[in-house]
Amino acid sequence: MAEKVLMKGNEAIAYAAINCGADGYFGYPITPQSEVMETLMKEKPWESTGMVVLQAESETASINMVYGGAACGKKVMTSSSSPGISLMCEGLTYLAGAELPCLVVNVMRGGPGLGTIQPSQGDYFQATKGGGHGDYRLIVLAPASVQDMYDFVDEAFELAFKYRNPALILADGVIGQMMEKVEFRPKKARRTDEEVRQQCDSWATLGKPKTRERNVITSLALDPVVMENFNIKLQKKYADIEANEVRYSTYKTEDAEHLIVAFGCMSRICENVVDMARENGIKLGLLRPITLFPFPKKQIDALVPQLKSIMSVELNAGQMVEDVQLVAAGRVPVGFYGRQGGVVPNPDEIYEAFLKFIK
Amino acid sequence: MDINDIIKPENKVYGKSSVLTDNIMHYCPGCSHGVVHKLVAQVIEEMDIQDKTIGVSPVGCSVFAYNYLDIDWQEAAHGRAPALATAIKRLNPDKYVFTYQGDGDLASIGTAETMHACNRGENIVIIFINNAIYGMTGGQMAPTTLLGQVTATTPYGRKAELNGYPLKITELLAQLEGTCYVTRQSVQNPAAVRKTKAAIRKAFENSMMKKGTSFVEVVSTCNSGWKIPPVEANKWMEENMFPFYPLGDMKDR
Ligand SMILES: Cc1ncc(C[n+]2csc(CCOP(=O)(O)OP(=O)(O)O)c2C)c(N)n1
Ligand code: SF4
Ligand SMILES: [Mg+2]
């Protein structure tokens, strides 16, 4: 069996990036995720794999460096926390509009504003509904363990390149800061220039050989008909992602009469809540969306007929609950429990809130 | 003797650069953008680096530069071109990477990206078209707009109390350790055009020498924004802009 190493979620992101053959990381320090760049700088991957690591002057610059690198067909990434992601939203919509693959990691902290450095899931809307302008989507993966942090880096890059779309790992301060054992996966070498050309020459800016037309990376189309057609193409892509890339997990849902929906660190806490309910003879189950976009609509929908209630549990004022309500469509009561501002609830208080809700 | 007896290779004294496309430029008559595009194309052709050059176009009138130069291009968000170029060059050190930016793009919304790319000494070329106005959005005040200059947002002329002072960003960039070549040129007559072309060539050559950032400002005209016809615009530029933005090399190492 592969060696297991004890580390923080943020450190796992850094090691996963090096080990999956990432070409570049561009970032700006912000708590609670600064360990990502610190670990990369300590490991000096430019000497081993040739990966570029650069501290940018701002998150605005980092995300635009990501754009520059991604447009060259490179596997490039950045990481930040909520206020930094707000600054990156301009870049994210340009990346989506130019159909560029890249990885962005958000280790969420409490907001709004400068907020707190304590954990939160308050950026669910920003991650899944936009943040930047225009009709675009990010592929959003929500890790619940340090192993997920490691594994999702490679998975997010694979999805990003498959669909030529930015992918986001939406973690929270708990997952970023806590230490767990991680199994390192087999290393992937960085692609050679030749391999990048084979994979990306039809669209990336690799230098124009005489044998092809010039490649232009842009999100600009002044003609409204052209722009609408491009938007339709994008929506088709997002529909494909919804059809093919939903990831989720369930806990004791087979016979469940009540369901909790929770992602990230909250899904782990809610497993305890399920066990507490079961000890008291209440058939509670848990569904954890692993991809927040695409959201596991069909999977929740399939459970609705057997359910008497659904409760969404989040570290915010109630954001994902709106997506759950859309699926439930009034067929079953949908409740919500959440704490805000960096407070993480314990299983007892969630269980109490659940009992109150189903009474 | 008919015309085909005259059109022979040995008689050719001038031709369109092969790096320029056949697309009709959207620039207003008299605009400096077109001339500078031509010079960049000629330099790329003469250096034989068409397959090794990646351009970054800005948001501004030259947003469509990618329609005119037959190379791979990236279109940046407003002001962010130097950040894109930073990553392109670092990830592809064997490529020639340049940005092409207006004054609003480079010296207002993108000041931070410009300063820091230059300060890191990125081995890129920055071509800066200073026409002292926002051409694309209809002639509003730019950071480089002169005191007293009338624009759509300074209808009574730029006033220091209200709008602050015109920004000599090129002088600032010359102070930075990271820049190796900083020059201010213009393209209003053949001699100036030739000098600007030499400056662009030097800047491109520098980018493989690991010396730092090369920065070429071109003091330019914007006939539509200034609301002055081309010949008068050149005169206005010489009389009003050159005293405040004096031409010449500020740094060459
Ligand atoms: C974030 C953002 N803000 C504002 C604009 C609108 N805008 C487009 S071009 C421009 C100014 C361009 O002026 P300059 O860089 O001097 O280029 P010129 O057209 O004069 O060549 C502005 C403000 C934009 N596209 N994006
Ligand atoms: S508006 Fe000004 S900068 Fe733009 S094309 Fe016309 S003359 Fe050139
Ligand atoms: Mg301008």
XYZ file of C-alpha atoms and ligand atoms in Angstrom:
647
model
C 0.000 0.000 0.000
C 1.173 3.516 -0.720
C 2.745 5.523 2.047
C 0.441 7.764 4.079
C 1.576 11.177 5.213
C 0.044 13.380 7.901
C -0.585 16.883 6.617
C -2.948 19.844 6.372
C -5.510 20.108 3.603
C -3.701 23.115 2.191
C -0.414 21.232 2.056
C -2.165 18.359 0.283
C -3.228 20.776 -2.466
C 0.400 21.771 -3.011
C 1.755 18.210 -3.119
C -1.074 17.065 -5.356
C -0.297 19.911 -7.775
C 3.352 18.909 -8.063
C 2.555 15.204 -8.281
C -0.132 15.512 -10.944
C 2.198 17.392 -13.269
C 0.891 20.929 -12.918
C 2.825 23.492 -14.965
C 2.256 26.593 -12.887
C 0.871 28.094 -9.703
C 0.220 31.813 -9.221
C -1.067 33.107 -5.887
C -1.301 35.819 -3.292
C -1.195 35.149 0.476
C -4.442 35.031 2.441
C -5.492 33.089 5.541
C -6.625 30.293 5.832
C -4.855 28.943 2.713
C -1.395 30.510 2.666
C 0.194 27.091 3.255
C -0.531 26.182 -0.359
C 2.015 28.631 -1.781
C 4.333 28.305 1.227
C 4.543 24.554 0.683
C 5.160 24.982 -3.035
C 7.923 27.525 -2.407
C 9.522 25.193 0.136
C 9.382 22.239 -2.263
C 10.881 24.221 -5.203
C 9.169 22.153 -7.928
C 10.845 24.296 -10.602
C 13.982 22.308 -9.796
C 12.288 18.903 -9.936
C 9.358 18.945 -12.365
C 9.893 22.369 -13.925
C 6.649 23.708 -12.447
C 6.565 27.516 -12.248
C 5.529 29.013 -8.890
C 5.070 32.756 -8.594
C 3.801 35.089 -5.888
C 1.709 37.670 -7.715
C 1.003 41.253 -6.656
C -2.712 40.583 -6.121
C -5.401 38.008 -6.737
C -6.387 40.027 -9.786
C -2.917 39.427 -11.161
C -2.854 35.745 -10.094
C -6.042 34.860 -11.932
C -4.876 36.738 -15.016
C -1.567 34.880 -14.903
C -3.664 31.733 -14.785
C -5.477 33.006 -17.895
C -2.175 33.613 -19.684
C -0.872 30.157 -18.799
C -4.132 28.332 -19.474
C -4.365 29.943 -22.893
C -1.010 28.292 -23.687
C -2.539 24.887 -22.917
C -0.671 24.649 -19.622
C -2.009 23.073 -16.428
C -2.117 26.147 -14.234
C -3.799 26.975 -10.958
C -4.245 29.444 -8.169
C -5.621 29.301 -4.656
C -7.120 31.874 -2.345
C -9.804 32.517 0.232
C -13.083 34.379 -0.040
C -11.978 38.055 -0.331
C -9.328 37.010 -2.836
C -11.828 34.984 -4.835
C -14.037 38.071 -5.050
C -11.129 39.850 -6.738
C -10.689 36.885 -9.070
C -14.284 36.921 -10.262
C -13.390 39.213 -13.140
C -10.760 36.749 -14.288
C -13.063 33.769 -13.775
C -15.723 35.075 -16.128
C -13.044 35.843 -18.743
C -11.620 32.330 -18.335
C -15.091 30.837 -18.712
C -15.823 33.130 -21.671
C -12.565 32.181 -23.382
C -13.185 28.495 -22.535
C -9.905 27.991 -20.749
C -9.117 25.052 -18.461
C -7.642 25.857 -15.068
C -7.940 25.098 -11.373
C -8.895 27.589 -8.671
C -9.014 26.619 -5.007
C -11.161 28.603 -2.571
C -10.582 27.800 1.100
C -13.601 29.731 2.329
C -13.658 32.019 5.360
C -16.527 33.894 6.977
C -17.804 37.095 5.369
C -19.129 39.409 4.109
C -16.357 41.956 3.702
C -13.058 41.250 5.339
C -15.039 38.999 7.668
C -13.148 36.465 9.713
C -10.425 33.945 9.072
C -12.616 31.204 10.577
C -14.281 28.578 8.334
C -17.414 29.218 6.318
C -19.384 27.980 3.338
C -20.661 31.437 2.556
C -19.338 31.428 -1.012
C -21.687 28.706 -2.296
C -23.708 31.201 -4.328
C -20.588 32.867 -5.670
C -19.124 29.514 -6.706
C -22.216 27.945 -8.243
C -24.271 30.872 -9.512
C -21.652 33.193 -10.925
C -19.673 35.747 -8.954
C -18.509 37.337 -12.158
C -20.812 38.664 -14.880
C -22.583 36.792 -17.624
C -24.044 33.323 -18.028
C -21.188 31.071 -17.076
C -20.534 28.109 -14.821
C -17.563 26.715 -13.011
C -17.163 23.024 -12.322
C -17.241 22.987 -8.516
C -15.867 20.183 -6.340
C -16.382 20.246 -2.556
C -13.816 18.224 -0.574
C -14.670 16.815 2.843
C -11.266 15.444 3.833
C -7.581 16.096 3.341
C -7.479 13.089 1.001
C -10.203 14.771 -1.072
C -8.087 17.926 -1.210
C -5.279 15.832 -2.673
C -7.402 13.794 -5.067
C -9.573 16.625 -6.335
C -6.593 18.551 -7.720
C -5.952 15.962 -10.417
C -9.657 15.307 -10.906
C -10.408 19.018 -11.290
C -7.650 19.416 -13.882
C -8.985 16.407 -15.797
C -12.498 17.872 -15.831
C -11.203 21.343 -16.695
C -9.348 20.041 -19.754
C -12.153 17.674 -20.763
C -14.603 20.569 -20.980
C -12.165 23.478 -21.464
C -13.709 25.192 -18.468
C -12.366 26.532 -15.170
C -12.782 24.147 -12.245
C -13.046 25.250 -8.634
C -12.281 23.321 -5.480
C -14.599 24.863 -2.909
C -13.134 23.942 0.452
C -13.600 25.615 3.789
C -11.203 26.687 6.510
C -11.787 23.410 8.384
C -10.648 21.219 5.486
C -7.756 23.542 4.659
C -6.374 23.661 8.180
C -7.078 20.230 9.649
C -4.461 17.482 9.499
C -5.230 13.977 8.290
C -3.365 11.100 6.733
C -3.087 11.334 2.971
C -2.173 8.659 0.503
C -0.089 10.025 -2.364
C -1.260 8.750 -5.733
C 1.145 7.621 -8.489
C 2.925 10.657 -9.923
C 2.123 12.032 -13.343
C 4.932 13.709 -15.274
C 4.391 17.194 -16.668
C 3.414 17.020 -20.309
C 6.242 17.739 -22.725
C 5.923 20.688 -25.143
C 5.206 18.112 -27.844
C 2.397 16.556 -25.810
C 0.893 19.973 -25.062
C 0.947 20.719 -28.788
C -0.734 17.419 -29.591
C -3.438 18.053 -27.022
C -4.029 21.796 -27.478
C -2.691 23.014 -30.844
C -6.186 23.472 -32.244
C -6.903 26.310 -29.834
C -3.956 27.298 -27.610
C -1.415 30.065 -28.193
C 1.685 27.948 -28.697
C 3.168 30.099 -31.429
C 1.634 29.980 -34.903
C 3.337 27.522 -37.262
C 2.940 28.053 -41.013
C 0.705 24.988 -41.100
C -2.259 26.399 -39.220
C -4.320 29.552 -38.809
C -3.471 31.788 -35.883
C -5.109 30.908 -32.587
C -6.855 33.739 -30.790
C -8.008 33.420 -27.199
C -10.777 35.923 -26.616
C -14.210 36.266 -25.086
C -15.166 39.201 -27.308
C -17.863 39.048 -29.990
C -19.509 42.367 -30.821
C -22.113 40.861 -33.154
C -25.095 39.875 -30.969
C -25.959 36.873 -33.133
C -22.421 35.541 -32.866
C -22.477 36.208 -29.127
C -25.806 34.463 -28.689
C -24.599 31.440 -30.615
C -21.526 31.299 -28.435
C -23.706 31.492 -25.318
C -25.861 28.652 -26.631
C -22.725 26.590 -27.189
C -21.610 27.305 -23.621
C -24.996 26.299 -22.219
C -24.819 23.060 -24.208
C -21.455 22.364 -22.596
C -22.857 23.044 -19.131
C -25.767 20.701 -19.893
C -23.264 17.995 -20.863
C -21.433 18.555 -17.598
C -24.723 18.242 -15.695
C -25.545 15.031 -17.550
C -22.172 13.369 -17.089
C -20.186 14.682 -14.169
C -22.366 14.664 -11.059
C -20.510 13.261 -8.067
C -22.135 12.645 -4.708
C -22.145 10.173 -1.853
C -24.864 8.888 0.449
C -24.943 7.623 4.010
C -27.806 5.385 5.161
C -30.297 6.660 2.598
C -31.706 3.262 1.470
C -34.545 3.256 3.996
C -34.371 6.931 4.967
C -37.564 8.827 5.708
C -35.699 12.036 6.418
C -32.699 13.427 4.570
C -29.932 15.845 5.430
C -28.072 17.430 2.522
C -24.651 18.790 3.462
C -21.310 19.323 1.700
C -17.688 19.694 2.749
C -16.897 19.546 6.446
C -20.592 19.747 7.296
C -21.258 16.411 5.600
C -18.846 14.746 8.010
C -20.438 16.342 11.044
C -23.860 15.341 9.745
C -22.857 11.663 9.532
C -22.807 11.795 13.343
C -26.243 13.397 13.303
C -27.549 10.516 11.178
C -26.154 8.012 13.680
C -27.728 9.895 16.593
C -31.112 9.872 14.889
C -30.843 6.172 14.060
C -30.012 5.344 17.695
C -33.309 7.023 18.530
C -35.227 5.088 15.904
C -35.511 7.906 13.357
C -34.679 6.850 9.819
C -32.414 9.721 8.797
C -29.995 9.613 5.861
C -27.392 11.938 4.405
C -26.673 13.008 0.849
C -23.394 14.786 0.260
C -23.044 16.644 -3.028
C -19.397 16.263 -4.062
C -19.917 18.376 -7.163
C -21.874 21.537 -6.316
C -22.032 22.315 -10.012
C -23.253 20.029 -11.437
C -25.632 19.668 -8.476
C -26.978 16.134 -7.790
C -30.518 17.094 -8.757
C -31.575 13.690 -10.077
C -30.147 11.862 -7.102
C -32.053 13.990 -4.605
C -35.144 13.870 -6.787
C -35.086 10.066 -6.749
C -35.158 10.053 -2.950
C -38.045 12.524 -2.596
C -40.883 9.936 -2.855
C -39.610 8.037 0.216
C -38.995 11.194 2.292
C -41.021 13.101 4.873
C -38.507 15.935 5.117
C -35.213 17.294 3.828
C -32.905 19.586 5.774
C -29.943 21.418 4.313
C -27.137 22.012 6.798
C -24.561 24.629 5.849
C -21.981 27.015 7.289
C -23.889 30.021 6.016
C -27.303 31.694 6.128
C -28.886 29.207 3.707
C -27.566 29.032 0.165
C -27.511 25.427 -1.099
C -30.957 25.019 0.478
C -32.353 26.970 -2.484
C -31.100 24.300 -4.875
C -32.585 21.602 -2.651
C -35.922 23.445 -2.646
C -35.854 23.629 -6.442
C -35.494 19.853 -6.602
C -38.083 19.169 -3.895
C -40.486 21.489 -5.725
C -42.896 21.605 -2.794
C -43.338 17.825 -2.628
C -41.703 17.567 0.780
C -40.889 20.185 3.435
C -37.362 21.564 3.135
C -35.687 22.983 6.247
C -32.376 24.620 6.907
C -29.883 24.809 9.711
C -26.716 26.826 9.570
C -24.194 28.798 11.572
C -22.463 31.857 10.197
C -19.452 34.055 10.630
C -17.002 31.230 11.256
C -18.930 29.295 13.921
C -18.961 25.523 13.300
C -21.941 23.706 14.885
C -21.580 20.405 16.747
C -23.712 17.320 16.000
C -25.894 17.824 19.127
C -27.140 21.227 18.080
C -27.777 20.079 14.509
C -29.699 17.059 15.837
C -31.782 19.310 18.070
C -32.520 21.616 15.127
C -33.478 18.581 13.059
C -35.887 17.298 15.758
C -37.484 20.725 16.016
C -37.882 20.847 12.249
C -39.582 17.455 11.868
C -41.904 17.923 14.857
C 5.675 49.318 -71.640
C 2.719 48.370 -69.530
C 2.373 48.110 -65.778
C 3.419 44.444 -65.636
C 6.789 45.349 -67.032
C 7.284 47.556 -64.004
C 5.942 45.228 -61.283
C 8.960 42.997 -60.939
C 10.753 41.785 -57.835
C 13.852 43.783 -58.643
C 11.841 46.989 -58.783
C 10.089 46.440 -55.483
C 10.955 49.063 -52.891
C 8.174 48.500 -50.399
C 5.596 45.845 -49.546
C 3.059 44.929 -46.965
C 4.532 42.801 -44.212
C 3.641 39.126 -44.515
C 2.798 39.199 -40.808
C -0.041 41.679 -41.460
C -3.337 40.064 -42.421
C -5.539 41.328 -45.256
C -8.261 42.423 -42.825
C -9.308 46.032 -43.218
C -8.300 47.947 -40.099
C -11.092 49.509 -38.089
C -8.950 52.433 -36.945
C -9.946 56.008 -37.766
C -7.985 57.763 -40.504
C -4.840 59.287 -39.012
C -4.832 57.039 -35.947
C -1.386 55.998 -34.748
C -2.465 52.439 -33.902
C -2.293 51.277 -37.512
C 1.250 52.574 -38.003
C 2.506 50.890 -34.841
C 0.805 47.613 -35.823
C 2.689 47.750 -39.098
C 5.993 48.299 -37.311
C 5.443 45.374 -34.946
C 4.554 43.184 -37.930
C 7.683 44.253 -39.797
C 9.911 43.552 -36.805
C 8.384 40.091 -36.345
C 8.841 39.361 -40.029
C 12.407 40.657 -40.172
C 13.392 38.714 -37.046
C 11.643 35.642 -38.499
C 9.824 34.932 -35.232
C 6.217 34.674 -36.386
C 5.938 31.116 -35.008
C 7.613 32.111 -31.738
C 5.649 35.241 -30.911
C 2.586 35.499 -28.679
C 0.803 38.836 -28.506
C -1.508 40.081 -25.775
C -4.075 42.645 -26.853
C -5.717 45.062 -24.422
C -9.164 46.516 -23.961
C -9.142 49.760 -25.899
C -9.254 50.615 -29.580
C -6.549 48.012 -30.205
C -8.620 45.213 -28.679
C -8.849 43.750 -32.198
C -5.105 43.843 -32.821
C -5.479 40.079 -33.203
C -7.338 40.640 -36.452
C -4.343 42.357 -38.029
C -1.175 40.531 -37.014
C -0.978 36.928 -38.122
C 0.372 35.433 -34.907
C -1.152 33.663 -31.899
C -2.921 36.139 -29.645
C -4.548 36.356 -26.251
C -7.119 39.029 -25.512
C -6.799 40.280 -21.929
C -9.299 41.847 -19.581
C -8.911 45.640 -19.295
C -5.485 46.392 -17.823
C -4.410 42.810 -17.157
C -2.213 42.184 -20.187
C 1.118 42.289 -18.277
C -0.138 39.584 -15.873
C -1.026 37.337 -18.822
C 2.305 38.057 -20.462
C 4.131 37.244 -17.221
C 2.718 33.730 -17.156
C 3.046 33.173 -20.900
C 6.732 34.060 -20.823
C 7.535 32.167 -17.629
C 5.834 29.045 -18.908
C 7.269 29.447 -22.423
C 10.694 31.083 -22.054
C 11.546 30.320 -25.687
C 8.729 32.550 -26.958
C 8.702 36.278 -27.703
C 5.859 37.745 -25.668
C 4.558 41.280 -25.998
C 1.623 43.312 -24.787
C 0.117 46.174 -26.746
C -1.763 48.620 -24.514
C -3.372 52.046 -24.447
C -2.958 54.627 -21.706
C -6.198 53.815 -19.926
C -5.414 50.120 -20.041
C -1.786 50.414 -18.974
C -1.641 53.483 -16.747
C -5.065 53.540 -15.085
C -6.901 50.266 -14.548
C -3.765 48.192 -15.132
C -1.212 50.307 -13.267
C -0.518 47.593 -10.697
C -0.057 44.871 -13.299
C 2.229 47.150 -15.336
C 4.368 48.254 -12.394
C 4.801 44.767 -10.978
C 5.514 43.008 -14.259
C 8.175 45.648 -14.949
C 9.479 45.483 -11.402
C 9.839 41.716 -11.549
C 11.804 42.250 -14.724
C 9.647 39.963 -16.801
C 11.433 39.302 -20.097
C 8.601 40.706 -22.156
C 7.984 43.675 -24.431
C 5.368 46.272 -23.566
C 4.198 48.604 -26.315
C 2.353 51.569 -24.864
C 0.167 53.749 -27.067
C -0.204 57.053 -25.246
C -2.875 59.105 -26.992
C -3.845 60.975 -23.833
C -7.449 59.849 -24.097
C -9.810 56.884 -23.941
C -10.336 56.374 -27.652
C -12.548 53.348 -27.568
C -15.170 54.551 -25.128
C -15.649 57.875 -26.866
C -12.918 60.251 -25.737
C -12.979 60.439 -21.951
C -10.083 61.592 -19.772
C -7.114 59.244 -19.556
C -4.454 59.231 -16.814
C -2.164 60.824 -19.404
C -4.619 63.558 -20.476
C -2.831 66.934 -20.314
C -3.862 69.723 -17.955
C -6.362 71.893 -19.762
C -7.131 69.201 -22.347
C -10.813 68.933 -23.176
C -12.313 65.436 -23.152
C -15.812 64.018 -22.726
C -15.316 63.848 -18.947
C -13.259 67.052 -18.693
C -15.510 69.287 -20.803
C -13.924 72.401 -19.266
C -10.402 71.033 -19.566
C -8.496 68.818 -17.145
C -7.964 70.610 -13.851
C -5.409 69.426 -11.304
C -7.711 70.196 -8.347
C -10.434 68.024 -9.789
C -8.580 65.376 -11.786
C -5.017 65.292 -10.510
C -2.033 65.429 -12.831
C -1.146 63.630 -16.052
C 0.781 60.495 -15.177
C 4.300 60.081 -16.499
C 4.233 56.344 -16.057
C 7.146 55.779 -18.409
C 9.425 57.889 -16.224
C 8.272 55.843 -13.223
C 8.970 52.561 -14.968
C 12.447 53.743 -15.933
C 13.216 53.961 -12.200
C 12.524 50.288 -11.633
C 15.374 47.802 -11.379
C 13.398 45.337 -13.481
C 13.266 47.364 -16.701
C 16.209 47.190 -19.102
C 15.019 49.412 -21.906
C 12.559 52.274 -21.557
C 11.984 54.655 -24.407
C 9.433 57.188 -25.654
C 8.882 57.522 -29.387
C 6.279 58.778 -31.864
C 5.111 58.049 -35.412
C 4.015 61.392 -36.882
C 6.662 61.532 -39.663
C 8.949 59.089 -41.506
C 11.968 59.801 -39.313
C 9.946 59.176 -36.159
C 8.474 56.005 -37.655
C 11.951 54.684 -38.384
C 13.115 55.418 -34.844
C 10.098 53.725 -33.352
C 10.687 50.662 -35.478
C 14.297 50.473 -34.289
C 13.072 50.778 -30.691
C 10.547 47.967 -31.134
C 13.223 45.795 -32.720
C 15.603 46.407 -29.832
C 12.841 45.615 -27.348
C 12.082 42.293 -29.047
C 15.766 41.400 -29.184
C 16.143 42.158 -25.479
C 13.469 39.658 -24.546
C 15.752 36.687 -25.223
C 18.692 38.198 -23.329
C 17.211 37.856 -19.842
C 17.850 41.553 -19.183
C 14.372 42.454 -17.939
C 11.372 44.290 -19.308
C 11.537 46.442 -22.439
C 9.045 49.263 -22.598
C 8.298 51.316 -25.706
C 5.919 54.249 -25.339
C 4.586 55.735 -28.545
C 3.115 59.208 -28.104
C 0.138 58.964 -30.412
C -2.784 60.812 -31.933
C -6.459 60.082 -31.547
C -8.244 62.166 -34.133
C -11.720 61.087 -33.185
C -11.178 61.524 -29.464
C -9.359 64.812 -29.821
C -11.796 65.908 -32.522
C -8.962 67.235 -34.696
C -8.181 66.150 -38.288
C -5.007 64.075 -38.802
C -2.541 66.750 -39.929
C -3.621 69.188 -37.241
C -3.539 66.371 -34.696
C 0.119 65.750 -35.437
C 0.784 69.442 -34.924
C -1.225 69.500 -31.689
C 0.749 66.512 -30.454
C 4.096 68.131 -31.246
C 3.123 71.409 -29.608
C 1.322 70.090 -26.546
C 2.342 66.534 -25.830
C 6.053 66.533 -26.647
C 6.911 69.262 -24.105
C 5.287 67.221 -21.338
C 6.224 63.800 -22.736
C 9.705 64.405 -24.196
C 10.893 61.806 -26.707
C 13.984 59.656 -26.384
C 15.520 56.779 -24.467
C 15.124 56.964 -20.697
C 17.032 53.807 -20.025
C 19.045 51.353 -22.096
C 21.184 48.795 -20.377
C -13.409 46.637 -16.408
C -13.698 47.532 -17.548
N -13.927 48.832 -17.290
C -14.193 49.665 -18.322
C -14.224 49.211 -19.613
C -14.581 50.178 -20.725
N -13.419 50.560 -21.514
C -13.126 49.968 -22.685
S -11.786 50.591 -23.432
C -11.581 51.739 -22.209
C -10.495 52.760 -22.270
C -9.485 52.504 -23.306
O -8.595 53.563 -23.402
P -7.091 53.328 -23.741
O -6.549 52.214 -22.939
O -6.396 54.622 -23.608
O -7.116 52.798 -25.258
P -7.413 53.611 -26.605
O -8.804 53.233 -26.993
O -7.251 55.063 -26.338
O -6.408 53.083 -27.548
C -12.556 51.591 -21.228
C -12.653 52.461 -20.041
C -13.985 47.836 -19.819
N -14.023 47.279 -21.025
N -13.706 47.029 -18.775
S -10.891 56.547 -31.556
Fe -8.810 57.339 -31.497
S -7.500 55.636 -30.847
Fe -9.474 54.794 -31.511
S -9.202 54.262 -33.663
Fe -10.069 56.317 -33.614
S -8.289 57.670 -33.631
Fe -7.556 55.639 -33.079
Mg -5.794 55.960 -25.043
